[in-house]
Each structure stands twice: as C-alpha cells, then as structure tokens.
Amino acid sequence: MRERLFPRWGAALFALLPFSEILYARIDGQTAYAAAIASLFCALVCAGCVRLAPFWRQYRVLVWGLALFSVWPLTRSLARMGLFVQRTAFPTRPLWSLILLLTVAALLLARVGLIRCAMWSLPTAAAAGVILALSGLLTLREHNMAYFEAPMWSLWTQTGALIRSMLPAALALSLAMPEGLSAAAVRGFSAGGALFALISLRAVLLLGAHTAALLPYPNFAAAGLAAVGDFARHGEVFFAVPLVLCDLGRAAALACVLIGPFAQAQKAFRAQKKDA
C-alpha cells in the first residue's frame, strides 16, 4: 500500500510549488508560456535531484548545508504570504504579526515530519486543483480572445524570473525526499505547472495584458469575476483560500528540511546520553 500511496503524496507535494506561485505571479501576455516552460525545467531538475538525494544524505555537512539553504525559500514564502493576507484581508493588522502567525503555523505542521506533510499535501493539492478548474470554467464566457498574445522573445525574461522563484524550494525538497520519487516529482510539478499556465492565460483573457500587469495580484483579481448567485459572489475568496493553504504546506515542508538535522542531532544526543 505504501508503495502505491507515497508516490501520490510526493507528486502532490511537488504540485504545491507551482500552485504557490499563482497568487503572487505578475501577469502579462507571455506569463502562460513562461509558467509552462519554467515548471517543466524545474520538474526535470527535481527528478535529477531526487536521484541524488540518497548520496546527499550520506554526508552530514551536505545535510546541514541543505537546511541552511532552505531558510531563503522558507522566509520568502512566509513574507509574501503575510503581505498577501494583509493587503487582501487584514489591512489594519501589522505585517509582522501575520508573518509570525504563519511562521508558528508552519512550524507546528513541520513537527509531524516531511512524510506526513506530503500526506496532507494530497487533499490540499486536490482541493486547489478543483477550485482552479471551477474558477476557469465559471469565467469561460468572459474570455476575450482579442487579448491573446503569441509567444515573443520577452517570455524568456519572465521564464527566468519564475525559475528563480520556484527552483530554490524545489531543490531543497527534492534533495530531502526519499529515493524512487523522480517520476512523481515530474508528474506533480508538471500538473501544477500546467494549471499555473492555464490560470495565467485565463487572467490575460479576462483582464487584458496591460490591466493585469498593473494589478498586484492579477490572478486573484481575475477570480473575482466568477460569481454564482449570492453564495459565491466573491469568487476571489474561494480561489485564494486553497492556494494560501498550498503555500502554507510548502512552507511547512521547507521547515521540515530546516529542522530535520536539529531533530536528528537531538535524537543522537539523547541516545548517547542514555547509553552513558
């Protein structure tokens, strides 16, 4: 059973990485192409790093180096999540208090370990995928194909920016995962990247490239055009909540990478003390 389920959990965990970019990505006419290319590139890199992970974990200095490396994507994730929550939901709350609350939540989730974080990623990623698909379907009639842009050379600039945004977390998680998950990493990252590209295209077709480029959170704003009666009048809320949970799951997994060596050192110290 574990051999069947764990690849699904691992794929879901890697799907959280492109999902976590959807709320914050700057949108223009080339974002959809850039998101697809960047996600595919990161997926292939993750597949190679997962194969390298058993060798990496043999050396304590490399494990500690990976833990220190994970601090950067973790702090970046918490900071932009806190800023998004403040701007959209709690404008009167101090930013530091929201970041502190999110940090505590991520650390509490990380206490269960990377394996269980991957387990919880499966329902989180599934819920986010369903919400993204519904959001796209509900706004399908509002799409304006006149806003569609063919690929241009400028897409490579945004591709590089998305790779720099997604790759640090992808490297940290792939080098910390058990072996045998290369295919799961590619599947999860590719599926998440495909939805990322489609949602970015949806924002362009709804808002136009110029309008979307002026908004701080264009995918979030575009989701507000989806309304179903009085119940789902604010479509952007239903759109944002699962994606914030995806980013929180991503932060929790990175926190697992960060605190993992400390937990192992503490366990070894306790065993040595007990033997003495």
mmCIF file of C-alpha atoms in Angstrom:
data_model
loop_
_atom_site.group_PDB
_atom_site.id
_atom_site.type_symbol
_atom_site.label_atom_id
_atom_site.label_comp_id
_atom_site.label_asym_id
_atom_site.label_seq_id
_atom_site.Cartn_x
_atom_site.Cartn_y
_atom_site.Cartn_z
ATOM 1 C CA MET A 1 0.000 0.000 0.000
ATOM 2 C CA ARG A 2 2.798 2.420 0.896
ATOM 3 C CA GLU A 3 4.462 1.796 -2.476
ATOM 4 C CA ARG A 4 1.260 2.944 -4.190
ATOM 5 C CA LEU A 5 0.368 5.880 -1.972
ATOM 6 C CA PHE A 6 3.715 7.524 -1.312
ATOM 7 C CA PRO A 7 4.393 8.468 -4.966
ATOM 8 C CA ARG A 8 0.991 10.189 -4.975
ATOM 9 C CA TRP A 9 1.861 12.069 -1.808
ATOM 10 C CA GLY A 10 5.208 13.064 -3.262
ATOM 11 C CA ALA A 11 3.616 14.216 -6.520
ATOM 12 C CA ALA A 12 1.104 16.303 -4.555
ATOM 13 C CA LEU A 13 3.904 17.905 -2.547
ATOM 14 C CA PHE A 14 5.730 18.950 -5.714
ATOM 15 C CA ALA A 15 2.451 20.200 -7.213
ATOM 16 C CA LEU A 16 2.233 22.684 -4.334
ATOM 17 C CA LEU A 17 5.301 24.511 -5.652
ATOM 18 C CA PRO A 18 3.767 25.928 -8.867
ATOM 19 C CA PHE A 19 0.393 26.282 -7.108
ATOM 20 C CA SER A 20 2.100 28.527 -4.556
ATOM 21 C CA GLU A 21 3.190 30.914 -7.321
ATOM 22 C CA ILE A 22 -0.291 31.530 -8.726
ATOM 23 C CA LEU A 23 -1.359 34.203 -6.246
ATOM 24 C CA TYR A 24 1.832 36.239 -6.499
ATOM 25 C CA ALA A 25 2.855 35.946 -10.152
ATOM 26 C CA ARG A 26 2.969 39.095 -12.234
ATOM 27 C CA ILE A 27 0.887 38.579 -15.354
ATOM 28 C CA ASP A 28 1.411 39.746 -18.911
ATOM 29 C CA GLY A 29 0.788 38.223 -22.311
ATOM 30 C CA GLN A 30 3.786 35.891 -22.002
ATOM 31 C CA THR A 31 3.218 34.536 -18.479
ATOM 32 C CA ALA A 32 1.355 31.404 -19.563
ATOM 33 C CA TYR A 33 4.221 30.305 -21.803
ATOM 34 C CA ALA A 34 6.802 31.236 -19.170
ATOM 35 C CA ALA A 35 4.959 29.308 -16.448
ATOM 36 C CA ALA A 36 4.800 26.150 -18.575
ATOM 37 C CA ILE A 37 8.485 26.275 -19.541
ATOM 38 C CA ALA A 38 9.701 27.159 -16.035
ATOM 39 C CA SER A 39 7.623 24.394 -14.445
ATOM 40 C CA LEU A 40 8.913 21.793 -16.896
ATOM 41 C CA PHE A 41 12.502 22.878 -16.309
ATOM 42 C CA CYS A 42 12.088 22.728 -12.517
ATOM 43 C CA ALA A 43 10.392 19.322 -12.799
ATOM 44 C CA LEU A 44 13.347 17.877 -14.684
ATOM 45 C CA VAL A 45 15.812 19.365 -12.209
ATOM 46 C CA CYS A 46 13.791 17.886 -9.326
ATOM 47 C CA ALA A 47 13.844 14.461 -10.950
ATOM 48 C CA GLY A 48 17.629 14.548 -11.078
ATOM 49 C CA CYS A 49 17.961 15.852 -7.517
ATOM 50 C CA VAL A 50 15.673 13.134 -6.130
ATOM 51 C CA ARG A 51 18.043 10.554 -7.623
ATOM 52 C CA LEU A 52 20.930 12.398 -5.970
ATOM 53 C CA ALA A 53 19.222 12.603 -2.561
ATOM 54 C CA PRO A 54 20.482 9.254 -1.103
ATOM 55 C CA PHE A 55 24.077 10.272 -1.802
ATOM 56 C CA TRP A 56 23.446 13.760 -0.400
ATOM 57 C CA ARG A 57 22.116 12.430 2.916
ATOM 58 C CA GLN A 58 25.243 10.342 3.499
ATOM 59 C CA TYR A 59 27.247 13.448 4.383
ATOM 60 C CA ARG A 60 26.311 15.466 7.429
ATOM 61 C CA VAL A 61 27.836 18.674 6.106
ATOM 62 C CA LEU A 62 25.648 18.490 2.993
ATOM 63 C CA VAL A 63 22.533 17.864 5.106
ATOM 64 C CA TRP A 64 23.283 20.901 7.261
ATOM 65 C CA GLY A 65 24.056 22.942 4.159
ATOM 66 C CA LEU A 66 20.672 21.984 2.692
ATOM 67 C CA ALA A 67 18.969 23.005 5.947
ATOM 68 C CA LEU A 68 20.613 26.433 5.810
ATOM 69 C CA PHE A 69 19.785 26.750 2.123
ATOM 70 C CA SER A 70 16.081 26.119 2.860
ATOM 71 C CA VAL A 71 15.942 29.253 5.044
ATOM 72 C CA TRP A 72 15.793 31.501 1.970
ATOM 73 C CA PRO A 73 12.722 29.996 0.224
ATOM 74 C CA LEU A 74 11.039 29.499 3.612
ATOM 75 C CA THR A 75 11.385 33.123 4.713
ATOM 76 C CA ARG A 76 10.421 34.349 1.261
ATOM 77 C CA SER A 77 7.295 32.199 1.282
ATOM 78 C CA LEU A 78 6.220 33.404 4.727
ATOM 79 C CA ALA A 79 6.894 37.059 3.879
ATOM 80 C CA ARG A 80 4.908 37.136 0.652
ATOM 81 C CA MET A 81 2.097 35.097 2.208
ATOM 82 C CA GLY A 82 1.854 37.554 5.091
ATOM 83 C CA LEU A 83 1.892 40.516 2.717
ATOM 84 C CA PHE A 84 -0.875 38.984 0.598
ATOM 85 C CA VAL A 85 -3.069 38.282 3.637
ATOM 86 C CA GLN A 86 -2.553 41.819 4.924
ATOM 87 C CA ARG A 87 -3.337 43.513 1.606
ATOM 88 C CA THR A 88 -6.413 41.445 0.828
ATOM 89 C CA ALA A 89 -7.987 40.504 4.173
ATOM 90 C CA PHE A 90 -6.462 42.256 7.200
ATOM 91 C CA PRO A 91 -5.187 45.702 6.161
ATOM 92 C CA THR A 92 -5.204 47.004 9.748
ATOM 93 C CA ARG A 93 -3.084 44.180 11.173
ATOM 94 C CA PRO A 94 0.690 44.723 11.399
ATOM 95 C CA LEU A 95 2.601 42.717 8.838
ATOM 96 C CA TRP A 96 4.986 41.272 11.439
ATOM 97 C CA SER A 97 2.091 39.778 13.419
ATOM 98 C CA LEU A 98 0.703 37.989 10.363
ATOM 99 C CA ILE A 99 4.128 36.653 9.418
ATOM 100 C CA LEU A 100 4.655 35.489 12.998
ATOM 101 C CA LEU A 101 1.300 33.701 12.991
ATOM 102 C CA LEU A 102 2.082 31.985 9.686
ATOM 103 C CA THR A 103 5.551 31.017 10.946
ATOM 104 C CA VAL A 104 4.093 29.391 14.056
ATOM 105 C CA ALA A 105 1.538 27.523 11.924
ATOM 106 C CA ALA A 106 4.246 26.273 9.532
ATOM 107 C CA LEU A 107 6.474 25.115 12.395
ATOM 108 C CA LEU A 108 3.590 23.314 14.095
ATOM 109 C CA LEU A 109 2.823 21.499 10.857
ATOM 110 C CA ALA A 110 6.502 20.703 10.368
ATOM 111 C CA ARG A 111 6.680 18.881 13.707
ATOM 112 C CA VAL A 112 4.945 15.859 12.162
ATOM 113 C CA GLY A 113 7.762 15.388 9.643
ATOM 114 C CA LEU A 114 8.184 15.577 5.901
ATOM 115 C CA ILE A 115 6.349 12.307 5.200
ATOM 116 C CA ARG A 116 3.129 13.467 6.856
ATOM 117 C CA CYS A 117 3.439 16.887 5.253
ATOM 118 C CA ALA A 118 3.481 15.064 1.927
ATOM 119 C CA MET A 119 0.405 13.069 3.010
ATOM 120 C CA TRP A 120 -1.503 16.246 3.797
ATOM 121 C CA SER A 121 -0.401 17.766 0.501
ATOM 122 C CA LEU A 122 -2.602 15.329 -1.419
ATOM 123 C CA PRO A 123 -6.019 16.669 -0.262
ATOM 124 C CA THR A 124 -4.686 20.235 -0.296
ATOM 125 C CA ALA A 125 -3.439 19.987 -3.879
ATOM 126 C CA ALA A 126 -6.614 18.174 -4.972
ATOM 127 C CA ALA A 127 -8.842 20.877 -3.463
ATOM 128 C CA ALA A 128 -6.758 23.630 -5.051
ATOM 129 C CA GLY A 129 -6.882 21.901 -8.442
ATOM 130 C CA VAL A 130 -10.666 21.568 -8.304
ATOM 131 C CA ILE A 131 -11.081 25.227 -7.300
ATOM 132 C CA LEU A 132 -8.773 26.370 -10.106
ATOM 133 C CA ALA A 133 -10.665 24.301 -12.662
ATOM 134 C CA LEU A 134 -14.042 25.602 -11.462
ATOM 135 C CA SER A 135 -12.789 29.169 -11.459
ATOM 136 C CA GLY A 136 -11.689 28.778 -15.063
ATOM 137 C CA LEU A 137 -14.979 27.229 -16.126
ATOM 138 C CA LEU A 138 -17.112 29.873 -14.404
ATOM 139 C CA THR A 139 -15.309 32.690 -16.219
ATOM 140 C CA LEU A 140 -15.142 30.926 -19.584
ATOM 141 C CA ARG A 141 -17.832 33.110 -21.154
ATOM 142 C CA GLU A 142 -15.981 36.270 -20.156
ATOM 143 C CA HIS A 143 -12.807 35.377 -22.046
ATOM 144 C CA ASN A 144 -11.844 37.830 -24.753
ATOM 145 C CA MET A 145 -9.683 36.120 -27.353
ATOM 146 C CA ALA A 146 -8.596 39.529 -28.658
ATOM 147 C CA TYR A 147 -6.308 39.712 -25.627
ATOM 148 C CA PHE A 148 -4.450 36.551 -26.660
ATOM 149 C CA GLU A 149 -0.757 37.063 -27.476
ATOM 150 C CA ALA A 150 1.526 34.764 -29.421
ATOM 151 C CA PRO A 151 4.886 33.808 -27.886
ATOM 152 C CA MET A 152 7.514 36.535 -28.098
ATOM 153 C CA TRP A 153 11.158 36.738 -27.138
ATOM 154 C CA SER A 154 10.315 38.575 -23.912
ATOM 155 C CA LEU A 155 8.850 35.376 -22.429
ATOM 156 C CA TRP A 156 12.383 34.197 -21.583
ATOM 157 C CA THR A 157 12.832 37.081 -19.140
ATOM 158 C CA GLN A 158 9.763 36.012 -17.195
ATOM 159 C CA THR A 159 10.727 32.350 -17.506
ATOM 160 C CA GLY A 160 13.992 33.129 -15.761
ATOM 161 C CA ALA A 161 12.176 35.050 -13.029
ATOM 162 C CA LEU A 162 9.786 32.139 -12.391
ATOM 163 C CA ILE A 163 12.640 29.641 -12.322
ATOM 164 C CA ARG A 164 14.452 31.769 -9.742
ATOM 165 C CA SER A 165 11.251 31.883 -7.709
ATOM 166 C CA MET A 166 10.410 28.160 -7.795
ATOM 167 C CA LEU A 167 13.771 26.427 -8.043
ATOM 168 C CA PRO A 168 15.209 27.048 -4.521
ATOM 169 C CA ALA A 169 12.239 25.366 -2.805
ATOM 170 C CA ALA A 170 12.220 22.626 -5.436
ATOM 171 C CA LEU A 171 15.901 21.862 -4.831
ATOM 172 C CA ALA A 172 15.512 21.848 -1.053
ATOM 173 C CA LEU A 173 12.547 19.459 -1.114
ATOM 174 C CA SER A 174 13.838 17.128 -3.823
ATOM 175 C CA LEU A 175 17.158 16.621 -2.032
ATOM 176 C CA ALA A 176 15.293 15.804 1.186
ATOM 177 C CA MET A 177 12.787 13.322 -0.279
ATOM 178 C CA PRO A 178 13.198 9.521 -0.244
ATOM 179 C CA GLU A 179 14.581 7.894 -3.363
ATOM 180 C CA GLY A 180 12.331 6.468 -6.058
ATOM 181 C CA LEU A 181 10.209 9.588 -6.484
ATOM 182 C CA SER A 182 11.724 11.028 -9.655
ATOM 183 C CA ALA A 183 8.658 10.217 -11.749
ATOM 184 C CA ALA A 184 6.343 11.534 -9.015
ATOM 185 C CA ALA A 185 8.261 14.822 -8.918
ATOM 186 C CA VAL A 186 7.916 15.252 -12.681
ATOM 187 C CA ARG A 187 4.204 14.381 -12.641
ATOM 188 C CA GLY A 188 3.372 16.649 -9.732
ATOM 189 C CA PHE A 189 5.374 19.628 -10.900
ATOM 190 C CA SER A 190 4.158 19.284 -14.492
ATOM 191 C CA ALA A 191 0.493 19.036 -13.460
ATOM 192 C CA GLY A 192 0.798 22.021 -11.148
ATOM 193 C CA GLY A 193 2.670 23.966 -13.810
ATOM 194 C CA ALA A 194 0.002 23.221 -16.420
ATOM 195 C CA LEU A 195 -2.711 24.663 -14.158
ATOM 196 C CA PHE A 196 -0.453 27.612 -13.355
ATOM 197 C CA ALA A 197 -0.095 28.328 -17.084
ATOM 198 C CA LEU A 198 -3.838 27.958 -17.760
ATOM 199 C CA ILE A 199 -4.829 30.230 -14.867
ATOM 200 C CA SER A 200 -2.298 32.832 -16.036
ATOM 201 C CA LEU A 201 -3.767 32.650 -19.536
ATOM 202 C CA ARG A 202 -7.245 33.000 -18.027
ATOM 203 C CA ALA A 203 -6.215 36.217 -16.255
ATOM 204 C CA VAL A 204 -4.891 37.682 -19.514
ATOM 205 C CA LEU A 205 -8.046 36.772 -21.457
ATOM 206 C CA LEU A 206 -10.242 38.298 -18.732
ATOM 207 C CA LEU A 207 -8.334 41.445 -17.836
ATOM 208 C CA GLY A 208 -6.071 42.101 -20.771
ATOM 209 C CA ALA A 209 -2.293 42.037 -20.543
ATOM 210 C CA HIS A 210 -1.945 45.753 -19.766
ATOM 211 C CA THR A 211 -4.552 45.787 -16.992
ATOM 212 C CA ALA A 212 -3.222 42.566 -15.468
ATOM 213 C CA ALA A 213 0.311 43.989 -15.416
ATOM 214 C CA LEU A 214 -0.891 46.929 -13.279
ATOM 215 C CA LEU A 215 -2.531 44.803 -10.570
ATOM 216 C CA PRO A 216 -0.537 43.480 -7.585
ATOM 217 C CA TYR A 217 -2.370 40.118 -7.613
ATOM 218 C CA PRO A 218 -3.909 39.709 -11.081
ATOM 219 C CA ASN A 219 -4.941 36.048 -10.769
ATOM 220 C CA PHE A 220 -6.705 36.866 -7.515
ATOM 221 C CA ALA A 221 -8.463 39.853 -9.113
ATOM 222 C CA ALA A 222 -9.500 37.818 -12.156
ATOM 223 C CA ALA A 223 -11.072 35.177 -9.910
ATOM 224 C CA GLY A 224 -13.442 37.845 -8.574
ATOM 225 C CA LEU A 225 -15.218 37.828 -11.935
ATOM 226 C CA ALA A 226 -16.539 34.340 -11.165
ATOM 227 C CA ALA A 227 -19.809 34.628 -9.240
ATOM 228 C CA VAL A 228 -22.550 32.054 -8.749
ATOM 229 C CA GLY A 229 -25.571 33.712 -7.178
ATOM 230 C CA ASP A 230 -25.325 35.203 -3.702
ATOM 231 C CA PHE A 231 -23.380 32.295 -2.201
ATOM 232 C CA ALA A 232 -20.244 32.605 -4.319
ATOM 233 C CA ARG A 233 -20.397 36.321 -5.040
ATOM 234 C CA HIS A 234 -16.786 36.799 -4.004
ATOM 235 C CA GLY A 235 -15.100 34.217 -6.185
ATOM 236 C CA GLU A 236 -11.651 35.525 -5.313
ATOM 237 C CA VAL A 237 -12.064 34.348 -1.703
ATOM 238 C CA PHE A 238 -12.851 30.757 -2.731
ATOM 239 C CA PHE A 239 -9.940 31.000 -5.174
ATOM 240 C CA ALA A 240 -7.377 32.316 -2.685
ATOM 241 C CA VAL A 241 -8.011 30.153 0.402
ATOM 242 C CA PRO A 242 -6.808 26.797 -1.041
ATOM 243 C CA LEU A 243 -3.815 28.489 -2.654
ATOM 244 C CA VAL A 244 -2.810 30.069 0.666
ATOM 245 C CA LEU A 245 -3.072 26.583 2.186
ATOM 246 C CA CYS A 246 -0.811 25.312 -0.617
ATOM 247 C CA ASP A 247 1.766 27.956 0.225
ATOM 248 C CA LEU A 248 1.471 27.131 3.920
ATOM 249 C CA GLY A 249 2.027 23.446 3.098
ATOM 250 C CA ARG A 250 5.066 24.411 1.041
ATOM 251 C CA ALA A 251 6.406 26.439 3.966
ATOM 252 C CA ALA A 252 5.782 23.546 6.372
ATOM 253 C CA ALA A 253 7.691 21.132 4.104
ATOM 254 C CA LEU A 254 10.606 23.575 3.904
ATOM 255 C CA ALA A 255 10.509 23.923 7.683
ATOM 256 C CA CYS A 256 10.850 20.129 7.870
ATOM 257 C CA VAL A 257 14.037 20.372 5.817
ATOM 258 C CA LEU A 258 15.297 23.133 8.105
ATOM 259 C CA ILE A 259 14.643 21.455 11.454
ATOM 260 C CA GLY A 260 15.437 17.902 10.305
ATOM 261 C CA PRO A 261 19.185 17.986 11.142
ATOM 262 C CA PHE A 262 18.474 19.587 14.521
ATOM 263 C CA ALA A 263 15.972 16.838 15.354
ATOM 264 C CA GLN A 264 18.457 14.127 14.311
ATOM 265 C CA ALA A 265 21.233 15.708 16.357
ATOM 266 C CA GLN A 266 18.957 15.924 19.380
ATOM 267 C CA LYS A 267 17.924 12.286 18.978
ATOM 268 C CA ALA A 268 21.551 11.164 18.693
ATOM 269 C CA PHE A 269 22.469 13.185 21.788
ATOM 270 C CA ARG A 270 19.666 11.580 23.777
ATOM 271 C CA ALA A 271 20.705 8.092 22.686
ATOM 272 C CA GLN A 272 24.324 8.813 23.579
ATOM 273 C CA LYS A 273 23.290 10.188 26.961
ATOM 274 C CA LYS A 274 21.125 7.137 27.621
ATOM 275 C CA ASP A 275 23.991 4.755 26.803
ATOM 276 C CA ALA A 276 26.295 6.682 29.104
#
